[in-house]
Amino acid sequence: MNPTDATLIELRDAIAEKKVSAVEITRTYLDRIEKHNGALNVYHEVYADRALDRAGQVDLGEVTGALAGVPIAIKDLLCTDYGHTTCSSKMLANFQAPYTATAVRKLEDAGAVILGKTNMDEFAMGSSTENSACGTTLNPWDTSRVPGGSSGGSAAAMAAGLCAASIGTDTGGSIRQPAALCGVVGMKPTYGRISRYGLVAFASSLDQVGPFTRTVADTALLLKIMMGQDALDSTSASVPVPEDVDRVDETPKGFRIGIAKQYMSDANDPAVAAATQQAIQVYKDHGATIVEVDLPHTEYGIPVYYIVATAEASSNLARYDGVHYGHRTDKPGDLIDLYCRSRAEGFGDEVKRRIMLGTYALSSGYYDAYYNRALKVRRLISNDFDTAFESCDAILCPTTTGPAFKIGEMSDDPLSMYLNDVYTVNCNLAGNVGITLPAGTTKVDGRDLPIGVQLLGPAFDEARLLRIARVFEAATDHHRARPPV
Ligand code: GLN
C-alpha cells in the first residue's frame, strides 16, 4: 500500500490491523512534506515531533479511536493550544491560541495525528490563496496556477499527498472551490453542524468547518466525528447526528436530482459543462429521476454575500486593535495612533478592502439600503432552495465556472475574483449542505487540470447527500486521478 495514495479509511485500518505502524505512516508524510513543501508552500508550520509522539502512542495502544494514527492537516485559522494560529496574517504572526478548536479536539480525541497548519487567504478572504502574508500556495497539478482559496493550502496538501485528509472552512466556497481546482472531495456541512468554537471568525453567520478527502466515505467518517452540538458554540445545532451518516454505500431508493438553469450558464468552460452533463448521465443510469428546478434569485447571491460577509467581517475584525492581541505598532504617539497604525500595518489589502466595504454597508445612512436589503434577499435565496428541495433530493451543478487560473491572473481585479464564488455562495447564504466531487480533468497548456461537480442538499441532510455523492464516485474513476507530484 502506498500511504500517500491510500484513503484515510484504508490507512486507519492498516494501522489498526498492525500491517503498518502509525510512526511509519507519519514519517512517510513528514518526508513528503520535507520534499515538496518548499516548492508548493502548503504548510506554515509542521509539528513533526508532536506528530511522531502521538503516532508512537497509537502504536503502543495508548491512543485509540476511529482515526487512530491518521495524519491530518489543519487550516491555519483553527486554534490549537500548540504552535501558532496565524490566519496567514501579519496581524497574528506570533499568536499562540490558549485553547484548541472543538473540531480539532474531536479529531485528536479520535486518535488523529495533526501534521501542521496550512496556508490560506488572510482571514479566509479570497479565492486563490494569493492574499496570504505567507506567500501563495501553488496548485500541485500545475505550479503556475492557484489552488483556489481560501483553504488552498488544505486542498493542495490533500491533492499532493502531504496528508491523509485536511480540514478547511467554507464561508462562501472556501472548501468546495479549492477542492474542485485541486481534484479532491470537499464538503461544507449545514451551518451549525460543526462547532465554530476556536475557528477565527470571518463572517459568523456563514462560516462552517469541513473536510478535504480523496473519497466520499472518508468525508463521511470525518463528519461523523466532527459534527454535533457544542456547549461552547451557541449557534451549533441541536439536531442529532445520524448514526448511519457514514454508511455511504446505501444508495437511496428512487432519488431525484434537480438541475437549475441558473447554474448551467453559457459562461461555463466547455469542459465544466461536459463534466456536468456526464454527471447527469451517470445519475440517470443509476436510477435517479432528473427534474428541473428554478432558483430565480441565484444572480443576487454574489452581491448579497459580499455585503453580508463584509459587514460581519468588519465587526469581527474590530478586535484586532493592537491592544488585546496581535500586531502592535512601534512607538505609537497616542491610543488612536496605536489603533490606526497597528491595523494599517497588520492587515493586508484585501482584508482592509472588506473592512471598509462592510463598515460602509453598516453605517447609519446606508444600513437599510445595503445590509437590511441584503438580508431580505438572503431570505429569498434560501426560500428558493426550500421550494426546489420539495421536488428533488439534491441539486447537481458545477462547482466553478472553469479550472484553476494562473497565479496573478485576477489579483488586480477583485471583482473577477469575487465572481469565482458564483456557484458556491448561495449554499452558505441558505445554510445548506454542499459537496464537490472530482469530475475529470481538462488539458490546458499541455497540463491536466481537475474539474469538480457539486451537489447541494437541504440543511441537515448530510447523510442522504453523501449517499447520492457516492453513487457518482462509485460509477467513475475521477477520484483516482493524481497530480504529477
Ligand atoms: N472567496 C470567498 C471570499 O473571498 C469565500 C471565502 C470563504 O469561503 N472563506 O469571501
Coordinates of C-alpha atoms and ligand atoms in Angstrom, one line a residue:
M1 CA 0.0 0.0 0.0
N2 CA 1.3 3.4 -0.9
P3 CA 0.4 5.6 2.1
T4 CA 0.2 8.8 0.0
D5 CA -2.3 7.2 -2.3
A6 CA -4.4 5.3 0.2
T7 CA -7.6 6.6 1.6
L8 CA -8.0 7.7 5.2
I9 CA -10.0 4.6 6.0
E10 CA -7.5 2.3 4.3
L11 CA -4.7 3.8 6.4
R12 CA -6.7 3.7 9.6
D13 CA -7.5 0.0 9.0
A14 CA -3.9 -0.9 8.1
I15 CA -2.7 0.8 11.3
A16 CA -5.4 -0.9 13.4
E17 CA -4.5 -4.3 11.9
K18 CA -0.8 -3.6 12.6
K19 CA 0.1 -4.0 8.9
V20 CA 1.9 -0.8 9.2
S21 CA 2.9 1.3 12.2
A22 CA 1.5 4.8 12.8
V23 CA 5.0 6.1 13.2
E24 CA 6.0 4.8 9.8
I25 CA 2.9 6.4 8.2
T26 CA 3.6 9.7 9.9
R27 CA 7.3 9.6 8.9
T28 CA 6.2 9.0 5.3
Y29 CA 4.1 12.1 5.3
L30 CA 6.7 14.2 7.1
D31 CA 9.3 13.1 4.5
R32 CA 7.0 14.1 1.7
I33 CA 6.3 17.4 3.3
E34 CA 10.1 17.9 3.7
K35 CA 10.5 17.2 0.0
H36 CA 7.6 19.1 -1.5
N37 CA 6.6 21.9 0.9
G38 CA 9.4 24.2 -0.3
A39 CA 8.0 24.2 -3.8
L40 CA 4.3 24.2 -3.1
N41 CA 4.1 26.4 0.1
V42 CA 1.3 24.4 1.6
Y43 CA 2.2 24.2 5.3
H44 CA 3.1 27.2 7.5
E45 CA 4.1 25.1 10.4
V46 CA 4.7 21.3 10.8
Y47 CA 4.5 19.7 14.2
A48 CA 6.9 16.9 13.4
D49 CA 7.9 15.9 17.0
R50 CA 4.4 16.2 18.3
A51 CA 3.1 14.2 15.4
L52 CA 5.7 11.4 15.9
D53 CA 5.0 11.3 19.6
R54 CA 1.2 10.9 19.0
A55 CA 1.8 8.2 16.4
G56 CA 4.1 6.4 18.9
Q57 CA 1.3 6.5 21.4
V58 CA -1.0 5.0 18.8
D59 CA 1.4 2.2 18.2
L60 CA 1.6 1.5 21.9
G61 CA -2.1 1.4 22.2
E62 CA -2.2 4.4 24.4
V63 CA -4.2 6.5 21.9
T64 CA -7.1 4.8 20.2
G65 CA -10.2 5.8 18.3
A66 CA -11.8 5.9 14.8
L67 CA -8.9 7.9 13.4
A68 CA -6.0 6.4 15.4
G69 CA -2.7 7.2 13.7
V70 CA -4.2 9.0 10.7
P71 CA -2.2 12.2 9.7
I72 CA -4.4 15.3 9.2
A73 CA -3.6 18.9 8.2
I74 CA -5.5 21.9 9.6
K75 CA -6.2 25.2 8.0
D76 CA -4.4 27.9 9.9
L77 CA -7.5 29.6 11.3
L78 CA -8.5 26.8 13.6
C79 CA -7.0 27.4 17.0
T80 CA -4.7 24.8 18.6
D81 CA -3.1 25.2 22.0
Y82 CA 0.2 24.3 20.5
G83 CA 2.1 26.1 17.7
H84 CA 0.8 29.3 16.1
T85 CA -2.6 30.2 14.7
T86 CA -1.9 33.0 12.2
C87 CA -4.8 33.1 9.7
S88 CA -2.0 33.9 7.2
S89 CA -2.0 37.4 8.5
K90 CA 0.9 39.6 9.7
M91 CA -1.6 40.6 12.4
L92 CA -1.5 37.2 14.1
A93 CA 2.1 36.2 13.0
N94 CA 3.0 35.4 16.6
F95 CA -0.3 34.5 18.0
Q96 CA -0.5 31.4 20.2
A97 CA -4.0 30.4 21.0
P98 CA -4.8 29.4 24.6
Y99 CA -7.2 26.6 23.6
T100 CA -8.0 24.2 20.8
A101 CA -11.0 24.4 18.4
T102 CA -13.7 21.9 19.1
A103 CA -13.4 20.4 15.6
V104 CA -9.7 19.8 16.0
R105 CA -10.1 18.5 19.5
K106 CA -12.7 15.9 18.3
L107 CA -10.2 14.7 15.6
E108 CA -7.5 14.4 18.2
D109 CA -9.8 12.6 20.7
A110 CA -10.5 10.1 17.9
G111 CA -6.7 9.5 17.6
A112 CA -5.8 11.7 14.6
V113 CA -2.2 12.9 14.3
I114 CA -2.2 16.6 13.4
L115 CA 0.7 17.2 11.0
G116 CA 0.6 21.0 10.9
K117 CA -1.2 24.2 9.8
T118 CA -1.9 25.0 6.1
N119 CA -1.7 28.3 4.2
M120 CA -4.8 30.3 3.3
D121 CA -6.0 33.6 2.1
E122 CA -5.7 36.1 5.0
F123 CA -8.6 35.6 7.4
A124 CA -10.2 33.4 4.7
M125 CA -10.8 36.3 2.4
G126 CA -10.1 35.2 -1.1
S127 CA -10.4 32.5 -3.8
S128 CA -6.8 31.8 -4.7
T129 CA -4.6 31.8 -1.5
E130 CA -2.7 34.7 -3.1
N131 CA -3.9 37.0 -0.3
S132 CA -1.6 35.4 2.2
A133 CA 1.1 37.1 4.3
C134 CA 3.0 33.8 3.9
G135 CA 3.1 33.7 0.0
T136 CA 0.9 31.9 -2.5
T137 CA 0.3 28.2 -2.4
L138 CA 0.9 26.5 -5.8
N139 CA -1.5 24.1 -7.4
P140 CA 0.2 20.6 -7.5
W141 CA -1.4 19.9 -10.9
D142 CA 0.3 23.0 -12.5
T143 CA 2.5 25.1 -10.3
S144 CA 1.9 28.2 -12.4
R145 CA -1.7 28.1 -11.2
V146 CA -3.5 28.8 -8.0
P147 CA -5.0 26.0 -5.8
G148 CA -8.2 28.1 -5.2
G149 CA -9.0 29.5 -1.8
S150 CA -9.3 30.4 0.8
S151 CA -8.4 26.9 2.1
G152 CA -5.9 26.5 -0.7
G153 CA -3.2 25.0 1.5
S154 CA -5.5 22.3 2.8
A155 CA -6.7 21.5 -0.7
A156 CA -3.2 21.4 -2.2
A157 CA -1.9 19.3 0.8
M158 CA -4.6 16.7 0.1
A159 CA -4.0 16.7 -3.7
A160 CA -0.3 16.4 -3.3
G161 CA -0.4 13.5 -0.8
L162 CA 1.0 15.6 2.0
C163 CA -1.7 14.4 4.5
A164 CA -4.3 11.7 4.6
A165 CA -7.1 14.3 5.0
S166 CA -7.3 18.0 5.7
I167 CA -9.6 20.5 7.3
G168 CA -10.8 23.8 6.0
T169 CA -13.5 26.3 6.4
D170 CA -16.2 27.4 3.9
T171 CA -17.8 30.8 4.3
G172 CA -18.7 31.3 0.6
G173 CA -17.0 28.4 -1.1
S174 CA -13.6 28.2 0.5
I175 CA -13.7 24.4 0.8
R176 CA -15.6 23.5 -2.4
Q177 CA -13.8 25.8 -4.8
P178 CA -10.2 24.8 -3.9
A179 CA -11.3 21.1 -3.7
A180 CA -12.6 21.3 -7.2
L181 CA -9.5 23.1 -8.5
C182 CA -7.2 20.5 -6.8
G183 CA -9.2 17.4 -7.8
V184 CA -10.3 16.2 -4.3
V185 CA -13.6 15.8 -2.4
G186 CA -14.6 18.8 -0.3
M187 CA -17.7 19.3 1.8
K188 CA -19.5 22.2 3.5
P189 CA -21.9 20.8 6.1
T190 CA -25.0 22.5 7.2
Y191 CA -24.5 25.8 9.1
G192 CA -24.3 24.9 12.7
R193 CA -23.4 21.2 12.2
I194 CA -19.8 21.6 13.3
S195 CA -18.9 23.8 16.2
R196 CA -17.2 27.1 15.3
Y197 CA -15.6 27.3 18.8
G198 CA -11.9 28.0 18.1
L199 CA -12.5 29.0 14.5
V200 CA -11.2 32.5 14.0
A201 CA -14.4 34.3 12.8
F202 CA -14.7 35.9 9.4
A203 CA -18.5 36.0 8.8
S204 CA -20.1 34.3 11.7
S205 CA -23.5 33.6 10.1
L206 CA -21.8 31.8 7.2
D207 CA -18.6 30.2 8.5
Q208 CA -18.5 26.4 8.6
V209 CA -15.8 23.8 9.1
G210 CA -15.5 20.9 6.7
P211 CA -13.1 18.2 5.4
F212 CA -11.0 17.6 2.2
T213 CA -10.5 13.9 1.4
R214 CA -9.9 11.6 -1.5
T215 CA -13.3 9.8 -1.1
V216 CA -16.8 10.3 0.0
A217 CA -16.5 7.6 2.6
D218 CA -13.5 9.5 4.2
T219 CA -15.5 12.7 4.3
A220 CA -18.4 10.9 5.9
L221 CA -16.2 9.5 8.6
L222 CA -14.7 12.9 9.4
L223 CA -18.1 14.5 9.5
K224 CA -19.4 11.8 11.9
I225 CA -16.5 12.7 14.2
M226 CA -16.7 16.5 13.9
M227 CA -20.4 17.1 13.8
G228 CA -22.6 17.7 16.8
Q229 CA -23.8 20.3 19.2
D230 CA -21.2 22.1 21.4
A231 CA -21.9 23.9 24.6
L232 CA -19.1 26.3 23.6
D233 CA -20.8 27.5 20.4
S234 CA -24.4 28.7 20.9
T235 CA -25.0 28.6 17.2
S236 CA -24.2 24.9 16.9
A237 CA -27.3 22.9 16.1
S238 CA -29.1 20.6 18.5
V239 CA -30.1 18.3 15.6
P240 CA -28.8 14.8 16.4
V241 CA -26.0 13.4 14.2
P242 CA -27.4 10.4 12.3
E243 CA -25.6 7.2 13.4
D244 CA -25.6 6.0 9.8
V245 CA -24.1 9.1 8.3
D246 CA -21.0 7.1 7.2
R247 CA -23.0 4.3 5.5
V248 CA -22.4 5.9 2.2
D249 CA -22.9 2.8 0.1
E250 CA -26.6 2.6 0.9
T251 CA -27.9 4.0 -2.3
P252 CA -31.2 6.0 -1.7
K253 CA -34.2 4.5 -3.4
G254 CA -35.8 6.5 -6.2
F255 CA -33.8 9.7 -5.6
R256 CA -34.4 12.8 -7.6
I257 CA -31.6 15.1 -9.0
G258 CA -32.5 18.7 -9.6
I259 CA -31.0 20.7 -12.4
A260 CA -31.3 24.5 -12.2
K261 CA -30.9 26.5 -15.4
Q262 CA -29.3 29.3 -13.4
Y263 CA -26.2 27.1 -12.8
M264 CA -25.9 26.0 -16.4
S265 CA -24.6 29.2 -17.8
D266 CA -23.1 29.6 -21.3
A267 CA -20.1 31.3 -19.5
N268 CA -19.1 27.9 -18.1
D269 CA -15.9 26.4 -19.5
P270 CA -16.9 23.7 -22.1
A271 CA -15.0 21.1 -20.0
V272 CA -17.1 22.1 -16.9
A273 CA -20.3 21.9 -19.0
A274 CA -19.3 18.5 -20.3
A275 CA -18.4 17.2 -16.9
T276 CA -21.8 18.3 -15.5
Q277 CA -23.6 16.6 -18.4
Q278 CA -21.6 13.5 -17.8
A279 CA -22.7 13.5 -14.1
I280 CA -26.3 14.0 -15.1
Q281 CA -26.0 10.9 -17.3
V282 CA -24.3 8.9 -14.6
Y283 CA -27.3 9.7 -12.3
K284 CA -29.8 8.8 -15.0
D285 CA -28.0 5.5 -15.5
H286 CA -28.2 4.8 -11.7
G287 CA -31.8 5.2 -11.2
A288 CA -32.2 8.9 -10.4
T289 CA -35.1 10.9 -11.8
I290 CA -33.8 14.2 -13.3
V291 CA -36.1 17.1 -12.5
E292 CA -35.8 20.8 -13.5
V293 CA -35.8 23.2 -10.6
D294 CA -35.9 27.0 -10.5
L295 CA -33.7 29.2 -8.3
P296 CA -34.8 32.6 -9.5
H297 CA -32.8 34.7 -7.1
T298 CA -29.5 33.0 -7.8
E299 CA -28.0 36.0 -9.6
Y300 CA -28.2 38.1 -6.4
G301 CA -26.0 35.7 -4.4
I302 CA -22.7 37.4 -5.1
P303 CA -23.9 40.9 -4.2
V304 CA -25.7 39.7 -1.1
Y305 CA -22.8 37.6 0.0
Y306 CA -20.3 40.5 -0.4
I307 CA -22.5 42.7 1.7
V308 CA -23.3 40.2 4.5
A309 CA -19.8 38.7 4.7
T310 CA -18.0 42.1 4.7
A311 CA -20.4 43.6 7.2
E312 CA -19.8 40.7 9.6
A313 CA -16.1 40.8 8.9
S314 CA -15.8 44.5 9.7
S315 CA -17.4 43.8 13.1
N316 CA -15.4 40.6 13.8
L317 CA -12.1 42.1 12.8
A318 CA -12.6 45.1 15.1
R319 CA -11.0 43.0 17.9
Y320 CA -7.6 43.3 16.3
D321 CA -6.7 46.7 17.8
G322 CA -3.1 46.2 18.7
V323 CA -4.0 46.1 22.4
H324 CA -5.7 42.7 23.1
Y325 CA -3.6 40.6 20.9
G326 CA -1.9 40.6 17.5
H327 CA 0.5 43.0 15.9
R328 CA 1.2 46.2 17.8
T329 CA 2.9 49.2 16.1
D330 CA 6.2 50.5 17.5
K331 CA 6.2 53.8 19.4
P332 CA 2.7 54.9 18.9
G333 CA 2.0 58.7 19.5
D334 CA -1.2 58.1 21.4
L335 CA -4.0 55.5 21.7
I336 CA -5.7 56.3 18.4
D337 CA -2.4 56.3 16.6
L338 CA -1.8 52.8 18.2
Y339 CA -5.1 51.5 16.8
C340 CA -4.7 53.0 13.4
R341 CA -1.1 52.1 12.8
S342 CA -1.4 48.6 14.2
R343 CA -4.3 47.8 11.9
A344 CA -2.7 49.6 8.9
E345 CA 0.5 47.5 9.4
G346 CA -1.1 44.2 10.4
F347 CA -3.8 43.7 7.8
G348 CA -3.3 43.1 4.1
D349 CA -5.0 44.9 1.2
E350 CA -8.0 42.6 0.8
V351 CA -8.8 42.5 4.5
K352 CA -8.7 46.3 4.6
R353 CA -11.0 46.4 1.5
R354 CA -13.5 44.1 3.2
I355 CA -13.4 46.1 6.4
M356 CA -14.1 49.3 4.5
L357 CA -16.9 47.8 2.4
G358 CA -18.5 46.2 5.5
T359 CA -18.2 49.3 7.6
Y360 CA -19.9 51.3 4.8
A361 CA -22.7 48.8 4.4
L362 CA -23.4 49.0 8.2
S363 CA -23.1 52.8 8.5
S364 CA -26.2 54.5 9.7
G365 CA -27.1 56.2 6.4
Y366 CA -26.7 53.0 4.3
Y367 CA -27.7 50.2 6.7
D368 CA -31.2 49.9 5.3
A369 CA -30.2 50.4 1.7
Y370 CA -27.4 47.7 1.8
Y371 CA -27.3 45.5 4.8
N372 CA -31.0 45.2 5.6
R373 CA -31.9 44.8 1.9
A374 CA -29.2 42.1 1.6
L375 CA -30.7 40.2 4.5
K376 CA -34.1 40.3 2.8
V377 CA -32.7 38.9 -0.5
R378 CA -30.8 36.3 1.5
R379 CA -34.1 35.0 2.7
L380 CA -35.5 34.9 -0.8
I381 CA -32.4 32.8 -1.9
S382 CA -33.0 30.5 1.0
N383 CA -36.7 30.2 0.1
D384 CA -35.7 29.3 -3.5
F385 CA -33.8 26.3 -2.2
D386 CA -36.6 25.2 0.2
T387 CA -39.0 25.2 -2.8
A388 CA -36.5 23.4 -5.0
F389 CA -35.9 20.7 -2.4
E390 CA -39.6 19.9 -2.4
S391 CA -39.2 18.3 -5.8
C392 CA -35.6 17.0 -5.6
D393 CA -33.2 15.4 -3.1
A394 CA -30.1 17.2 -4.4
I395 CA -29.2 19.8 -7.0
L396 CA -26.4 19.0 -9.3
C397 CA -24.3 21.8 -10.7
P398 CA -20.8 22.9 -11.5
T399 CA -18.6 23.9 -8.5
T400 CA -16.7 26.5 -10.5
T401 CA -17.1 28.0 -14.0
G402 CA -13.6 26.8 -15.0
P403 CA -10.4 25.0 -14.0
A404 CA -7.6 26.7 -11.9
F405 CA -6.5 30.0 -13.2
K406 CA -3.0 31.4 -13.4
I407 CA -1.2 33.0 -10.4
G408 CA -1.6 36.7 -10.8
E409 CA -4.4 36.5 -13.4
M410 CA -7.1 38.0 -11.1
S411 CA -5.1 39.5 -8.3
D412 CA -5.5 43.1 -9.5
D413 CA -9.2 42.6 -10.2
P414 CA -11.2 42.0 -7.0
L415 CA -14.5 41.8 -8.8
S416 CA -13.5 38.9 -11.1
M417 CA -12.0 37.2 -8.1
Y418 CA -15.4 37.6 -6.3
L419 CA -17.1 36.0 -9.3
N420 CA -15.3 32.8 -8.6
D421 CA -17.8 32.1 -5.9
V422 CA -20.8 32.3 -8.1
Y423 CA -21.8 28.7 -7.7
T424 CA -20.8 28.3 -4.1
V425 CA -22.0 31.3 -2.0
N426 CA -25.7 30.7 -2.2
C427 CA -25.4 27.4 -0.4
N428 CA -23.7 29.3 2.5
L429 CA -26.3 32.1 2.4
A430 CA -29.1 29.5 2.8
G431 CA -27.1 27.5 5.4
N432 CA -27.5 24.3 3.3
V433 CA -25.1 21.4 2.6
G434 CA -22.8 21.3 -0.4
I435 CA -20.2 18.8 -1.6
T436 CA -17.8 18.9 -4.6
L437 CA -16.6 15.7 -6.3
P438 CA -13.7 15.2 -8.7
A439 CA -15.3 15.0 -12.2
G440 CA -12.4 14.6 -14.5
T441 CA -9.6 16.7 -15.9
T442 CA -9.2 19.1 -18.9
K443 CA -5.9 19.8 -20.8
V444 CA -4.8 23.4 -20.6
D445 CA -1.4 24.4 -22.0
G446 CA -0.5 20.8 -22.0
R447 CA -1.4 20.2 -18.4
D448 CA -4.2 18.2 -16.9
L449 CA -6.3 20.4 -14.6
P450 CA -9.1 19.0 -12.4
I451 CA -12.8 19.9 -12.6
G452 CA -15.4 19.4 -10.0
V453 CA -19.2 18.8 -9.9
Q454 CA -21.2 20.0 -7.0
L455 CA -24.2 18.5 -5.2
L456 CA -26.3 20.8 -3.0
G457 CA -28.7 19.4 -0.4
P458 CA -31.2 20.6 2.2
A459 CA -30.0 21.6 5.7
F460 CA -29.2 18.7 8.0
D461 CA -29.4 16.2 5.2
E462 CA -25.7 15.3 5.1
A463 CA -26.4 11.5 5.2
R464 CA -28.5 11.5 2.1
L465 CA -26.3 13.9 0.2
L466 CA -23.2 11.7 0.9
R467 CA -25.0 8.6 -0.4
I468 CA -26.1 10.4 -3.5
A469 CA -22.5 11.7 -3.9
R470 CA -21.2 8.1 -3.5
V471 CA -23.3 6.9 -6.5
F472 CA -21.3 9.2 -8.8
E473 CA -18.0 8.3 -7.2
A474 CA -18.7 4.6 -7.4
A475 CA -19.6 4.9 -11.1
T476 CA -16.5 6.9 -12.1
D477 CA -12.7 6.8 -11.7
H478 CA -12.2 10.5 -11.4
H479 CA -11.2 10.4 -7.7
R480 CA -8.2 8.2 -8.7
A481 CA -6.6 10.9 -10.8
R482 CA -3.4 12.3 -9.2
P483 CA -1.3 15.4 -9.9
P484 CA 2.3 14.9 -11.1
V485 CA 3.9 15.3 -7.6
Ligands
GLN1 N1 -13.9 33.5 -1.8 C1 -14.9 33.9 -0.9 C2 -14.5 35.2 -0.2 O1 -13.4 35.7 -0.5 C3 -15.2 32.8 0.1 C4 -14.2 32.8 1.2 C5 -14.5 31.7 2.2 O2 -15.4 30.8 2.0 N2 -13.8 31.8 3.3 O3 -15.1 35.7 0.7

